[in-house]
mmCIF file of C-alpha atoms in Angstrom:
data_model
loop_
_atom_site.group_PDB
_atom_site.id
_atom_site.type_symbol
_atom_site.label_atom_id
_atom_site.label_comp_id
_atom_site.label_asym_id
_atom_site.label_seq_id
_atom_site.Cartn_x
_atom_site.Cartn_y
_atom_site.Cartn_z
ATOM 1 C CA MET A 23 0.221 -0.001 -0.220
ATOM 2 C CA LYS A 24 1.344 3.345 -0.868
ATOM 3 C CA HIS A 25 1.304 5.997 1.644
ATOM 4 C CA ASN A 26 1.513 9.895 1.098
ATOM 5 C CA THR A 27 4.248 11.429 2.575
ATOM 6 C CA MET A 28 3.480 12.134 6.321
ATOM 7 C CA TYR A 29 5.719 14.053 9.015
ATOM 8 C CA VAL A 30 6.027 12.929 12.427
ATOM 9 C CA ASP A 31 5.511 16.301 13.947
ATOM 10 C CA GLU A 32 2.464 17.050 12.272
ATOM 11 C CA MET A 33 0.853 13.489 12.964
ATOM 12 C CA ILE A 34 1.239 13.760 16.833
ATOM 13 C CA PRO A 35 -1.195 16.806 17.333
ATOM 14 C CA GLN A 36 -3.766 14.624 14.837
ATOM 15 C CA VAL A 37 -2.967 11.679 17.090
ATOM 16 C CA LEU A 38 -3.704 13.553 20.181
ATOM 17 C CA ASP A 39 -7.035 15.091 18.653
ATOM 18 C CA ILE A 40 -8.200 11.296 18.103
ATOM 19 C CA LEU A 41 -7.458 10.223 21.528
ATOM 20 C CA GLU A 42 -9.352 13.195 23.137
ATOM 21 C CA THR A 43 -12.606 11.819 21.536
ATOM 22 C CA TYR A 44 -11.835 8.845 23.559
ATOM 23 C CA GLY A 45 -12.433 11.243 26.629
ATOM 24 C CA TYR A 46 -9.012 11.955 27.811
ATOM 25 C CA SER A 47 -8.459 15.528 29.225
ATOM 26 C CA LYS A 48 -6.524 18.085 27.126
ATOM 27 C CA ARG A 49 -4.306 18.594 30.257
ATOM 28 C CA THR A 50 -3.535 14.453 30.216
ATOM 29 C CA LEU A 51 -2.663 14.708 26.472
ATOM 30 C CA TRP A 52 -0.666 17.855 26.331
ATOM 31 C CA MET A 53 1.202 17.550 29.769
ATOM 32 C CA ASN A 54 1.648 13.706 29.729
ATOM 33 C CA MET A 55 1.015 11.934 26.595
ATOM 34 C CA TYR A 56 2.878 14.688 24.116
ATOM 35 C CA GLY A 57 6.149 13.847 26.229
ATOM 36 C CA GLU A 58 5.825 9.764 25.121
ATOM 37 C CA PHE A 59 5.516 11.144 21.193
ATOM 38 C CA SER A 60 8.147 13.699 21.857
ATOM 39 C CA ARG A 61 10.830 11.114 22.471
ATOM 40 C CA ILE A 62 9.962 9.667 18.841
ATOM 41 C CA LYS A 63 10.104 12.746 17.473
ATOM 42 C CA SER A 64 13.404 13.697 18.733
ATOM 43 C CA PHE A 65 14.529 10.035 17.427
ATOM 44 C CA TYR A 66 13.699 11.135 14.117
ATOM 45 C CA GLN A 67 15.705 14.459 14.658
ATOM 46 C CA ARG A 68 18.704 12.461 15.399
ATOM 47 C CA GLN A 69 18.116 10.555 12.217
ATOM 48 C CA GLY A 70 18.049 13.811 10.198
ATOM 49 C CA THR A 71 14.369 13.528 8.856
ATOM 50 C CA LEU A 72 11.027 13.969 10.219
ATOM 51 C CA VAL A 73 9.334 12.092 7.266
ATOM 52 C CA TYR A 74 7.386 9.185 8.983
ATOM 53 C CA ASP A 75 8.728 5.884 8.472
ATOM 54 C CA PRO A 76 7.489 2.900 10.289
ATOM 55 C CA GLU A 77 11.288 1.313 10.169
ATOM 56 C CA ILE A 78 12.839 4.641 11.799
ATOM 57 C CA THR A 79 9.851 3.975 14.368
ATOM 58 C CA GLU A 80 10.684 0.509 14.957
ATOM 59 C CA ALA A 81 14.431 1.368 15.473
ATOM 60 C CA CYS A 82 13.708 4.183 18.219
ATOM 61 C CA VAL A 83 11.765 1.221 20.151
ATOM 62 C CA ARG A 84 14.840 -1.186 19.696
ATOM 63 C CA GLU A 85 17.000 1.613 21.171
ATOM 64 C CA ALA A 86 14.511 1.809 24.173
ATOM 65 C CA THR A 87 14.383 -1.657 24.471
ATOM 66 C CA GLU A 88 18.162 -1.934 24.479
ATOM 67 C CA GLN A 89 18.309 1.208 27.363
ATOM 68 C CA TYR A 90 15.384 -0.624 29.627
ATOM 69 C CA ARG A 91 17.713 -3.966 29.387
ATOM 70 C CA GLU A 92 20.505 -2.296 30.236
ATOM 71 C CA GLY A 93 18.841 -0.507 33.215
ATOM 72 C CA ARG A 94 19.129 2.948 31.764
ATOM 73 C CA ILE A 95 15.285 3.387 31.543
ATOM 74 C CA GLN A 96 12.380 2.399 33.699
ATOM 75 C CA ARG A 97 9.887 -0.238 32.548
ATOM 76 C CA SER A 98 7.010 2.475 32.736
ATOM 77 C CA PHE A 99 8.790 4.679 30.607
ATOM 78 C CA TYR A 100 9.936 1.809 27.986
ATOM 79 C CA ASN A 101 6.185 0.642 27.656
ATOM 80 C CA THR A 102 5.131 4.522 27.111
ATOM 81 C CA VAL A 103 7.376 4.911 24.159
ATOM 82 C CA ARG A 104 6.131 1.411 22.762
ATOM 83 C CA LYS A 105 2.471 2.512 23.105
ATOM 84 C CA ALA A 106 3.368 5.895 21.487
ATOM 85 C CA ALA A 107 4.969 4.187 18.444
ATOM 86 C CA SER A 108 2.291 1.490 18.176
ATOM 87 C CA ARG A 109 -0.225 4.476 17.722
ATOM 88 C CA LEU A 110 1.706 6.546 15.518
ATOM 89 C CA ASN A 111 1.957 3.248 13.020
ATOM 90 C CA GLU A 112 -1.686 2.832 13.467
ATOM 91 C CA TYR A 113 -2.394 6.072 12.517
ATOM 92 C CA TYR A 114 0.374 6.069 9.669
ATOM 93 C CA HIS A 115 -1.546 2.874 8.268
ATOM 94 C CA THR A 116 -5.136 3.297 8.973
ATOM 95 C CA GLY A 117 -5.901 7.120 9.209
ATOM 96 C CA THR A 118 -7.539 6.673 12.583
ATOM 97 C CA LEU A 119 -7.016 4.957 15.960
ATOM 98 C CA GLU A 120 -8.909 1.827 17.438
ATOM 99 C CA TRP A 121 -8.358 2.038 21.242
ATOM 100 C CA SER A 122 -7.367 -1.077 22.580
ATOM 101 C CA CYS A 123 -6.189 -2.230 26.287
ATOM 102 C CA ASN A 124 -2.907 -4.190 25.790
ATOM 103 C CA LYS A 125 -2.340 -7.082 27.981
ATOM 104 C CA ARG A 126 0.594 -6.297 30.417
ATOM 105 C CA ASN A 127 3.968 -6.650 28.793
ATOM 106 C CA THR A 128 5.867 -9.701 29.685
ATOM 107 C CA LYS A 129 9.166 -10.012 31.556
ATOM 108 C CA TYR A 130 10.420 -12.852 29.626
ATOM 109 C CA THR A 131 11.802 -10.860 26.595
ATOM 110 C CA LEU A 132 13.300 -12.737 23.984
ATOM 111 C CA CYS A 133 16.253 -12.632 21.508
ATOM 112 C CA ASP A 134 14.989 -12.812 17.854
ATOM 113 C CA GLU A 135 15.543 -16.184 17.363
ATOM 114 C CA PHE A 136 13.740 -17.297 19.976
ATOM 115 C CA ASN A 137 10.788 -14.998 19.128
ATOM 116 C CA ARG A 138 11.005 -16.287 15.643
ATOM 117 C CA LEU A 139 10.439 -20.000 17.249
ATOM 118 C CA LEU A 140 7.721 -18.404 19.162
ATOM 119 C CA ASP A 141 5.824 -16.643 16.644
ATOM 120 C CA ALA A 142 6.051 -19.660 14.167
ATOM 121 C CA PHE A 143 4.714 -21.923 17.114
ATOM 122 C CA LEU A 144 1.614 -19.617 17.874
ATOM 123 C CA HIS A 145 0.863 -19.246 13.843
ATOM 124 C CA SER A 146 1.433 -23.062 13.327
ATOM 125 C CA ARG A 147 -2.120 -24.138 14.560
ATOM 126 C CA ASP A 148 -5.581 -22.719 15.070
ATOM 127 C CA PHE A 149 -5.212 -21.939 18.804
ATOM 128 C CA HIS A 150 -8.487 -21.213 20.790
ATOM 129 C CA LYS A 151 -8.720 -18.002 21.715
ATOM 130 C CA ASN A 152 -8.735 -18.883 25.799
ATOM 131 C CA THR A 153 -5.482 -20.995 25.325
ATOM 132 C CA LYS A 154 -3.416 -18.815 23.253
ATOM 133 C CA TRP A 155 -1.858 -16.928 25.131
ATOM 134 C CA ASP A 156 -1.419 -19.354 27.870
ATOM 135 C CA PHE A 157 0.667 -21.540 25.436
ATOM 136 C CA ALA A 158 2.619 -18.073 24.674
ATOM 137 C CA TRP A 159 3.359 -17.368 28.188
ATOM 138 C CA ALA A 160 4.484 -21.058 28.989
ATOM 139 C CA VAL A 161 6.800 -21.106 25.762
ATOM 140 C CA ARG A 162 7.995 -17.647 26.476
ATOM 141 C CA ARG A 163 9.083 -18.338 29.934
ATOM 142 C CA TYR A 164 10.818 -21.540 28.834
ATOM 143 C CA LEU A 165 13.033 -19.900 26.169
ATOM 144 C CA TYR A 166 13.853 -17.275 28.522
ATOM 145 C CA PHE A 167 15.106 -19.615 30.988
ATOM 146 C CA PHE A 168 17.590 -20.824 28.384
ATOM 147 C CA GLU A 169 18.646 -17.384 27.418
ATOM 148 C CA GLN A 170 19.343 -16.402 30.906
ATOM 149 C CA MET A 171 21.580 -19.186 30.717
ATOM 150 C CA GLY A 172 23.479 -17.798 27.826
ATOM 151 C CA PHE A 173 21.952 -19.758 24.759
ATOM 152 C CA ARG A 174 20.562 -18.093 21.824
ATOM 153 C CA ARG A 175 19.576 -21.566 19.894
ATOM 154 C CA MET A 176 17.558 -24.395 20.697
ATOM 155 C CA ALA A 177 20.055 -26.621 18.848
ATOM 156 C CA ASP A 178 22.348 -25.509 21.958
ATOM 157 C CA VAL A 179 20.135 -26.955 24.584
ATOM 158 C CA THR A 180 20.268 -30.606 26.065
ATOM 159 C CA MET A 181 18.165 -32.691 27.612
ATOM 160 C CA LYS A 182 20.202 -31.959 30.960
ATOM 161 C CA HIS A 183 19.152 -28.213 30.527
ATOM 162 C CA VAL A 184 15.733 -29.076 29.964
ATOM 163 C CA ARG A 185 15.739 -30.958 33.291
ATOM 164 C CA GLN A 186 17.081 -27.751 35.065
ATOM 165 C CA PHE A 187 14.365 -25.953 33.881
ATOM 166 C CA ILE A 188 11.571 -28.437 35.565
ATOM 167 C CA VAL A 189 13.523 -28.509 38.855
ATOM 168 C CA ALA A 190 13.716 -24.726 38.777
ATOM 169 C CA ALA A 191 9.828 -24.306 37.875
ATOM 170 C CA ALA A 192 8.583 -26.799 39.975
ATOM 171 C CA PRO A 193 9.109 -25.541 43.590
ATOM 172 C CA GLU A 194 6.982 -21.970 41.985
ATOM 173 C CA MET A 195 4.113 -23.920 40.898
ATOM 174 C CA THR A 196 1.283 -25.885 41.934
ATOM 175 C CA ASP A 197 0.751 -29.516 40.646
ATOM 176 C CA GLY A 198 -1.561 -28.224 38.216
ATOM 177 C CA SER A 199 -0.030 -25.488 37.017
ATOM 178 C CA LEU A 200 3.289 -27.484 36.511
ATOM 179 C CA HIS A 201 1.264 -30.260 34.589
ATOM 180 C CA ASN A 202 -0.016 -27.408 32.256
ATOM 181 C CA LEU A 203 3.302 -25.949 31.709
ATOM 182 C CA LEU A 204 4.933 -29.046 30.773
ATOM 183 C CA CYS A 205 2.022 -29.798 28.460
ATOM 184 C CA TYR A 206 2.265 -26.703 26.753
ATOM 185 C CA ILE A 207 5.983 -27.304 26.180
ATOM 186 C CA ARG A 208 5.465 -30.582 25.071
ATOM 187 C CA GLN A 209 3.309 -29.302 22.334
ATOM 188 C CA PHE A 210 6.208 -26.713 21.502
ATOM 189 C CA HIS A 211 8.568 -29.489 21.022
ATOM 190 C CA ILE A 212 6.570 -31.724 18.740
ATOM 191 C CA PHE A 213 6.228 -28.533 16.662
ATOM 192 C CA LEU A 214 10.112 -28.127 16.481
ATOM 193 C CA GLN A 215 10.180 -31.916 15.906
ATOM 194 C CA GLU A 216 7.673 -31.850 12.955
ATOM 195 C CA ASN A 217 9.427 -28.713 11.299
ATOM 196 C CA GLY A 218 12.875 -29.893 11.320
ATOM 197 C CA GLU A 219 13.946 -27.141 14.140
ATOM 198 C CA ALA A 220 17.225 -28.615 15.867
ATOM 199 C CA ALA A 221 16.466 -29.097 19.505
ATOM 200 C CA PRO A 222 16.800 -31.772 22.116
ATOM 201 C CA ASP A 223 14.181 -34.604 21.587
ATOM 202 C CA CYS A 224 12.451 -34.156 25.313
ATOM 203 C CA ILE A 225 8.913 -34.940 24.413
ATOM 204 C CA GLU A 226 8.891 -38.325 26.512
ATOM 205 C CA LEU A 227 10.533 -36.215 29.245
ATOM 206 C CA LEU A 228 7.870 -33.606 29.226
ATOM 207 C CA SER A 229 5.328 -36.337 28.972
ATOM 208 C CA TYR A 230 5.795 -37.479 32.555
ATOM 209 C CA PRO A 231 2.737 -37.568 34.341
ATOM 210 C CA ILE A 232 2.069 -35.055 37.462
ATOM 211 C CA PRO A 233 -0.641 -36.146 39.971
ATOM 212 C CA ARG A 234 -2.826 -33.231 40.568
ATOM 213 C CA LYS A 235 -4.072 -33.055 44.216
ATOM 214 C CA ALA A 236 -7.727 -32.797 44.732
ATOM 215 C CA ARG A 237 -8.185 -29.715 46.344
ATOM 216 C CA ILE A 238 -11.421 -28.335 48.084
ATOM 217 C CA LYS A 239 -11.989 -24.920 46.344
ATOM 218 C CA GLY A 240 -13.378 -22.257 48.576
ATOM 219 C CA TYR A 241 -15.957 -19.703 47.772
ATOM 220 C CA ILE A 242 -17.537 -16.384 48.763
ATOM 221 C CA THR A 243 -19.853 -16.885 51.663
ATOM 222 C CA ASP A 244 -23.246 -14.880 52.194
ATOM 223 C CA ASP A 245 -21.799 -12.860 54.923
ATOM 224 C CA GLU A 246 -18.703 -11.903 52.965
ATOM 225 C CA LEU A 247 -21.013 -11.102 49.739
ATOM 226 C CA VAL A 248 -22.823 -8.565 52.069
ATOM 227 C CA ARG A 249 -19.628 -7.066 53.533
ATOM 228 C CA ILE A 250 -18.202 -6.509 50.032
ATOM 229 C CA MET A 251 -21.173 -4.774 48.625
ATOM 230 C CA ALA A 252 -21.524 -2.894 51.633
ATOM 231 C CA GLN A 253 -18.097 -1.236 50.218
ATOM 232 C CA ILE A 254 -19.229 0.157 47.284
ATOM 233 C CA ASN A 255 -20.296 3.608 46.878
ATOM 234 C CA THR A 256 -23.066 3.317 44.603
ATOM 235 C CA LYS A 257 -23.604 7.320 44.385
ATOM 236 C CA THR A 258 -20.669 7.185 42.155
ATOM 237 C CA ALA A 259 -21.010 6.005 38.396
ATOM 238 C CA MET A 260 -18.377 3.549 38.893
ATOM 239 C CA GLY A 261 -19.856 2.510 41.959
ATOM 240 C CA LYS A 262 -22.973 1.776 40.361
ATOM 241 C CA ARG A 263 -21.342 -0.227 37.585
ATOM 242 C CA ASP A 264 -19.159 -2.538 40.340
ATOM 243 C CA ALA A 265 -22.325 -2.971 42.359
ATOM 244 C CA ALA A 266 -24.172 -4.282 39.307
ATOM 245 C CA ILE A 267 -21.395 -6.456 37.992
ATOM 246 C CA ILE A 268 -20.993 -8.164 41.376
ATOM 247 C CA SER A 269 -24.513 -8.631 41.709
ATOM 248 C CA LEU A 270 -24.978 -10.138 38.162
ATOM 249 C CA GLY A 271 -21.818 -12.495 39.088
ATOM 250 C CA ALA A 272 -23.210 -13.661 42.473
ATOM 251 C CA THR A 273 -27.002 -14.182 41.084
ATOM 252 C CA THR A 274 -26.191 -15.845 37.681
ATOM 253 C CA GLY A 275 -22.933 -17.230 38.135
ATOM 254 C CA LEU A 276 -21.564 -15.754 35.134
ATOM 255 C CA ARG A 277 -17.985 -15.536 34.363
ATOM 256 C CA ALA A 278 -16.048 -12.203 34.506
ATOM 257 C CA VAL A 279 -15.304 -12.504 30.568
ATOM 258 C CA ASP A 280 -19.018 -12.959 30.259
ATOM 259 C CA ILE A 281 -20.281 -10.056 32.092
ATOM 260 C CA VAL A 282 -17.972 -7.733 30.229
ATOM 261 C CA HIS A 283 -19.094 -8.649 26.717
ATOM 262 C CA LEU A 284 -22.556 -8.757 27.708
ATOM 263 C CA ARG A 285 -24.482 -6.585 25.500
ATOM 264 C CA LEU A 286 -27.304 -4.306 25.817
ATOM 265 C CA GLY A 287 -29.575 -6.561 23.599
ATOM 266 C CA ASP A 288 -28.568 -9.521 25.339
ATOM 267 C CA ILE A 289 -31.158 -8.586 28.420
ATOM 268 C CA ASP A 290 -34.745 -9.332 27.979
ATOM 269 C CA TRP A 291 -36.304 -6.954 30.169
ATOM 270 C CA ARG A 292 -40.208 -8.380 29.882
ATOM 271 C CA LYS A 293 -38.897 -12.027 30.526
ATOM 272 C CA GLY A 294 -36.328 -11.075 32.993
ATOM 273 C CA GLU A 295 -33.589 -12.987 31.141
ATOM 274 C CA VAL A 296 -29.842 -12.646 30.597
ATOM 275 C CA ARG A 297 -28.823 -14.358 27.264
ATOM 276 C CA ILE A 298 -25.082 -14.874 26.192
ATOM 277 C CA SER A 299 -22.988 -17.063 24.393
ATOM 278 C CA GLN A 300 -20.020 -18.389 26.955
ATOM 279 C CA SER A 301 -16.639 -17.113 25.828
ATOM 280 C CA LYS A 302 -15.116 -20.517 27.279
ATOM 281 C CA THR A 303 -17.451 -22.953 25.285
ATOM 282 C CA SER A 304 -19.347 -20.780 22.690
ATOM 283 C CA GLU A 305 -22.390 -22.189 24.059
ATOM 284 C CA SER A 306 -25.714 -20.536 24.376
ATOM 285 C CA LEU A 307 -27.133 -19.740 27.912
ATOM 286 C CA SER A 308 -30.232 -18.107 29.085
ATOM 287 C CA LEU A 309 -30.609 -17.425 32.818
ATOM 288 C CA PRO A 310 -32.985 -15.687 35.081
ATOM 289 C CA LEU A 311 -32.351 -12.071 36.260
ATOM 290 C CA VAL A 312 -33.287 -11.704 39.702
ATOM 291 C CA HIS A 313 -35.224 -8.148 40.481
ATOM 292 C CA GLU A 314 -32.288 -6.573 42.332
ATOM 293 C CA THR A 315 -29.727 -7.318 39.919
ATOM 294 C CA GLY A 316 -31.770 -6.053 37.227
ATOM 295 C CA GLU A 317 -32.679 -2.633 39.373
ATOM 296 C CA LEU A 318 -28.793 -2.283 39.771
ATOM 297 C CA ILE A 319 -28.311 -2.827 36.146
ATOM 298 C CA LYS A 320 -30.812 -0.312 35.166
ATOM 299 C CA ASP A 321 -29.450 2.192 37.406
ATOM 300 C CA TYR A 322 -26.103 1.893 35.966
ATOM 301 C CA ILE A 323 -27.512 2.194 32.496
ATOM 302 C CA LEU A 324 -29.954 4.923 32.920
ATOM 303 C CA ASN A 325 -27.654 7.163 35.634
ATOM 304 C CA ALA A 326 -24.241 6.154 35.311
ATOM 305 C CA ARG A 327 -23.278 4.799 31.788
ATOM 306 C CA PRO A 328 -21.446 6.894 29.809
ATOM 307 C CA ALA A 329 -23.037 8.009 26.561
ATOM 308 C CA SER A 330 -21.344 5.604 23.863
ATOM 309 C CA ALA A 331 -22.212 4.012 20.689
ATOM 310 C CA TYR A 332 -20.525 0.756 21.928
ATOM 311 C CA GLY A 333 -23.018 -1.829 22.589
ATOM 312 C CA GLU A 334 -21.207 -3.620 25.569
ATOM 313 C CA ILE A 335 -23.185 -2.834 28.860
ATOM 314 C CA PHE A 336 -20.428 -2.360 30.868
ATOM 315 C CA LEU A 337 -17.937 0.371 29.983
ATOM 316 C CA ARG A 338 -14.973 1.868 31.487
ATOM 317 C CA ALA A 339 -15.579 4.982 34.041
ATOM 318 C CA ARG A 340 -12.562 6.859 32.951
ATOM 319 C CA ALA A 341 -10.994 7.852 29.871
ATOM 320 C CA PRO A 342 -11.100 6.279 27.203
ATOM 321 C CA ILE A 343 -14.319 5.730 27.441
ATOM 322 C CA CYS A 344 -14.984 1.943 26.006
ATOM 323 C CA PRO A 345 -15.752 -1.527 26.945
ATOM 324 C CA LEU A 346 -13.651 -3.063 29.362
ATOM 325 C CA ALA A 347 -10.865 -5.450 27.487
ATOM 326 C CA ASP A 348 -11.597 -8.688 29.251
ATOM 327 C CA GLY A 349 -12.247 -10.208 32.778
ATOM 328 C CA VAL A 350 -8.893 -9.194 34.496
ATOM 329 C CA PRO A 351 -10.331 -5.645 35.187
ATOM 330 C CA VAL A 352 -13.399 -7.366 36.951
ATOM 331 C CA GLY A 353 -10.953 -9.566 38.871
ATOM 332 C CA ASP A 354 -8.958 -6.639 40.016
ATOM 333 C CA MET A 355 -12.034 -4.527 41.115
ATOM 334 C CA PHE A 356 -13.323 -7.465 43.127
ATOM 335 C CA ALA A 357 -10.094 -7.869 45.238
ATOM 336 C CA GLN A 358 -10.160 -4.284 45.970
ATOM 337 C CA TYR A 359 -13.505 -4.551 47.564
ATOM 338 C CA VAL A 360 -12.420 -7.755 49.192
ATOM 339 C CA LYS A 361 -9.621 -6.024 50.923
ATOM 340 C CA LYS A 362 -11.888 -3.125 51.804
ATOM 341 C CA ALA A 363 -14.205 -5.313 53.665
ATOM 342 C CA GLY A 364 -11.302 -6.707 55.699
ATOM 343 C CA ILE A 365 -11.562 -10.253 54.020
ATOM 344 C CA GLU A 366 -8.318 -12.046 54.820
ATOM 345 C CA ARG A 367 -6.834 -13.766 52.056
ATOM 346 C CA LYS A 368 -4.711 -17.164 51.882
ATOM 347 C CA PRO A 369 -3.670 -18.908 48.474
ATOM 348 C CA TYR A 370 -6.605 -20.940 46.601
ATOM 349 C CA ASP A 371 -9.037 -19.619 49.497
ATOM 350 C CA GLY A 372 -11.614 -18.887 46.575
ATOM 351 C CA LYS A 373 -12.352 -15.287 48.054
ATOM 352 C CA THR A 374 -12.087 -14.065 44.435
ATOM 353 C CA PHE A 375 -14.637 -12.921 41.686
ATOM 354 C CA HIS A 376 -14.785 -16.849 40.487
ATOM 355 C CA GLY A 377 -15.988 -17.524 43.861
ATOM 356 C CA LEU A 378 -19.214 -15.748 43.370
ATOM 357 C CA ARG A 379 -19.743 -18.538 40.780
ATOM 358 C CA ARG A 380 -18.967 -21.365 43.702
ATOM 359 C CA HIS A 381 -21.394 -19.119 46.084
ATOM 360 C CA LEU A 382 -24.161 -19.427 43.827
ATOM 361 C CA ALA A 383 -23.391 -23.541 43.211
ATOM 362 C CA LYS A 384 -23.229 -24.005 46.854
ATOM 363 C CA ASN A 385 -26.435 -22.020 47.617
ATOM 364 C CA LEU A 386 -28.176 -24.055 44.903
ATOM 365 C CA ILE A 387 -26.896 -27.147 46.210
ATOM 366 C CA VAL A 388 -27.833 -26.640 49.517
ATOM 367 C CA SER A 389 -31.663 -25.634 48.150
ATOM 368 C CA GLY A 390 -32.077 -28.873 46.925
ATOM 369 C CA VAL A 391 -31.467 -27.892 43.370
ATOM 370 C CA PRO A 392 -30.780 -31.133 41.170
ATOM 371 C CA VAL A 393 -27.164 -31.431 39.976
ATOM 372 C CA THR A 394 -28.302 -31.605 36.436
ATOM 373 C CA THR A 395 -30.126 -28.304 36.788
ATOM 374 C CA ILE A 396 -26.924 -26.596 38.401
ATOM 375 C CA ALA A 397 -25.123 -27.883 35.391
ATOM 376 C CA GLN A 398 -27.339 -25.904 33.089
ATOM 377 C CA ILE A 399 -27.228 -22.873 35.256
ATOM 378 C CA LEU A 400 -23.883 -22.577 35.416
ATOM 379 C CA GLY A 401 -23.382 -23.566 31.499
ATOM 380 C CA HIS A 402 -21.436 -26.833 32.162
ATOM 381 C CA GLN A 403 -21.177 -29.563 29.411
ATOM 382 C CA SER A 404 -19.897 -32.331 31.582
ATOM 383 C CA MET A 405 -21.482 -33.492 34.789
ATOM 384 C CA GLU A 406 -18.043 -33.966 36.062
ATOM 385 C CA SER A 407 -17.442 -30.388 36.290
ATOM 386 C CA VAL A 408 -20.081 -29.771 38.745
ATOM 387 C CA LYS A 409 -18.868 -32.275 40.883
ATOM 388 C CA GLN A 410 -16.049 -29.972 42.301
ATOM 389 C CA TYR A 411 -19.244 -28.037 44.094
ATOM 390 C CA LEU A 412 -20.301 -30.905 45.954
ATOM 391 C CA SER A 413 -17.531 -30.569 48.265
ATOM 392 C CA LEU A 414 -18.825 -26.894 49.171
ATOM 393 C CA ASP A 415 -21.702 -28.382 50.825
ATOM 394 C CA GLY A 416 -19.684 -29.657 54.008
ATOM 395 C CA GLN A 417 -22.683 -29.495 56.181
ATOM 396 C CA ASN A 418 -25.100 -31.496 54.393
ATOM 397 C CA LEU A 419 -22.193 -34.066 53.359
ATOM 398 C CA LYS A 420 -21.619 -34.494 57.334
ATOM 399 C CA GLU A 421 -25.386 -35.258 57.927
ATOM 400 C CA CYS A 422 -25.178 -38.070 54.922
ATOM 401 C CA ALA A 423 -22.158 -39.637 56.635
ATOM 402 C CA LEU A 424 -23.102 -43.049 58.398
ATOM 403 C CA ASP A 425 -22.719 -43.069 62.424
ATOM 404 C CA PHE A 426 -22.329 -46.408 64.432
ATOM 405 C CA SER A 427 -25.474 -46.552 66.027
ATOM 406 C CA ALA A 428 -27.089 -49.313 64.078
ATOM 407 C CA ILE A 429 -23.973 -51.296 63.892
ATOM 408 C CA PRO A 430 -24.024 -54.149 66.305
ATOM 409 C CA LEU A 431 -20.842 -54.917 68.504
ATOM 410 C CA ALA A 432 -19.706 -57.567 69.914
ATOM 411 C CA ARG A 433 -16.744 -58.211 72.123
ATOM 412 C CA GLU A 434 -15.300 -61.514 70.860
ATOM 413 C CA GLY A 435 -12.138 -61.338 69.170
ATOM 414 C CA VAL A 436 -11.119 -58.293 70.780
ATOM 415 C CA VAL A 437 -7.599 -58.611 72.033
ATOM 416 C CA MET A 438 -7.018 -57.150 75.571
#
């Protein structure tokens, strides 16, 4: 595609004007963001040109990357340079900007050869969107371990080094996480083998089974939910949104990612139903919308939701005004309210947003709702997935246990 000549010093104010339409204040744009773009402009001036060229911008990013690795600039400043470069490139190629929330940059930065292998692996198959980044994280961590040992090619890595990686990773991970990590890396080595890439043949080593411990997962109790909701200031726009999201999670069991993707047309107000297509399974699901939750959602939509052309119900409360990127912000938001409520946290205690899903399941079980119905409400395709919730009903399980009152006892054969 042929581009008209564009000058970086002219592009910067045009990009800032577009960002203003996303809700950024002029003060934020010109007092903060302008400096981020000026770094790139200064780099162009040092190259003796102001004519925009994506390759020059990429060279600027590489310079910042080296400075970051050498500790001459902070990570936050490095990230702002990359973001500014990305926005200039997007404007150069498209003439506009589509705002998106980038995922947190990884700390496992790789050399060019390892990046090539990772990119080739991720493009070698049609990964499910929910697992692609899990694979990327696992392989990136794996390759970074070898890079820190001084390797720049998989051909130089041996079985001994792979074992060292496993030994180093094991103490930092749960059995389940380690099992998944090795599964992802095994698939990476299968890819290397099928494509003739030189690497140690460690598929058998990575196939070694790691037994998972059956952990009883915790949940948010009724009392804790009351305390959490009490921390929300529903007089503010953000509070109205957060109260609606948490109530929706507690009364429907919807995952955070499905709540952020919920659109205005997904609620049938006359029937009192929420209709979605689950992100995890792509299965359609219809759930009842209880009155209290419906009122909170209506209050947010009518009195707090920013004016926007977006169809998603829940939007960011601050600029840029747009839908939430994924379920991560919801989890972070919930964690803040849990902390304010004075709820003590422990590893794997279930006091997370997903704990609201188990909160609903536990209440349904105690109420005597059939397991098959609970599976339908939570959108589980397998009954095996529902069995995890049975362990939450500790009191009723105790009542099911047999005592010894009906078992006759005899003294014969007792060794004194």
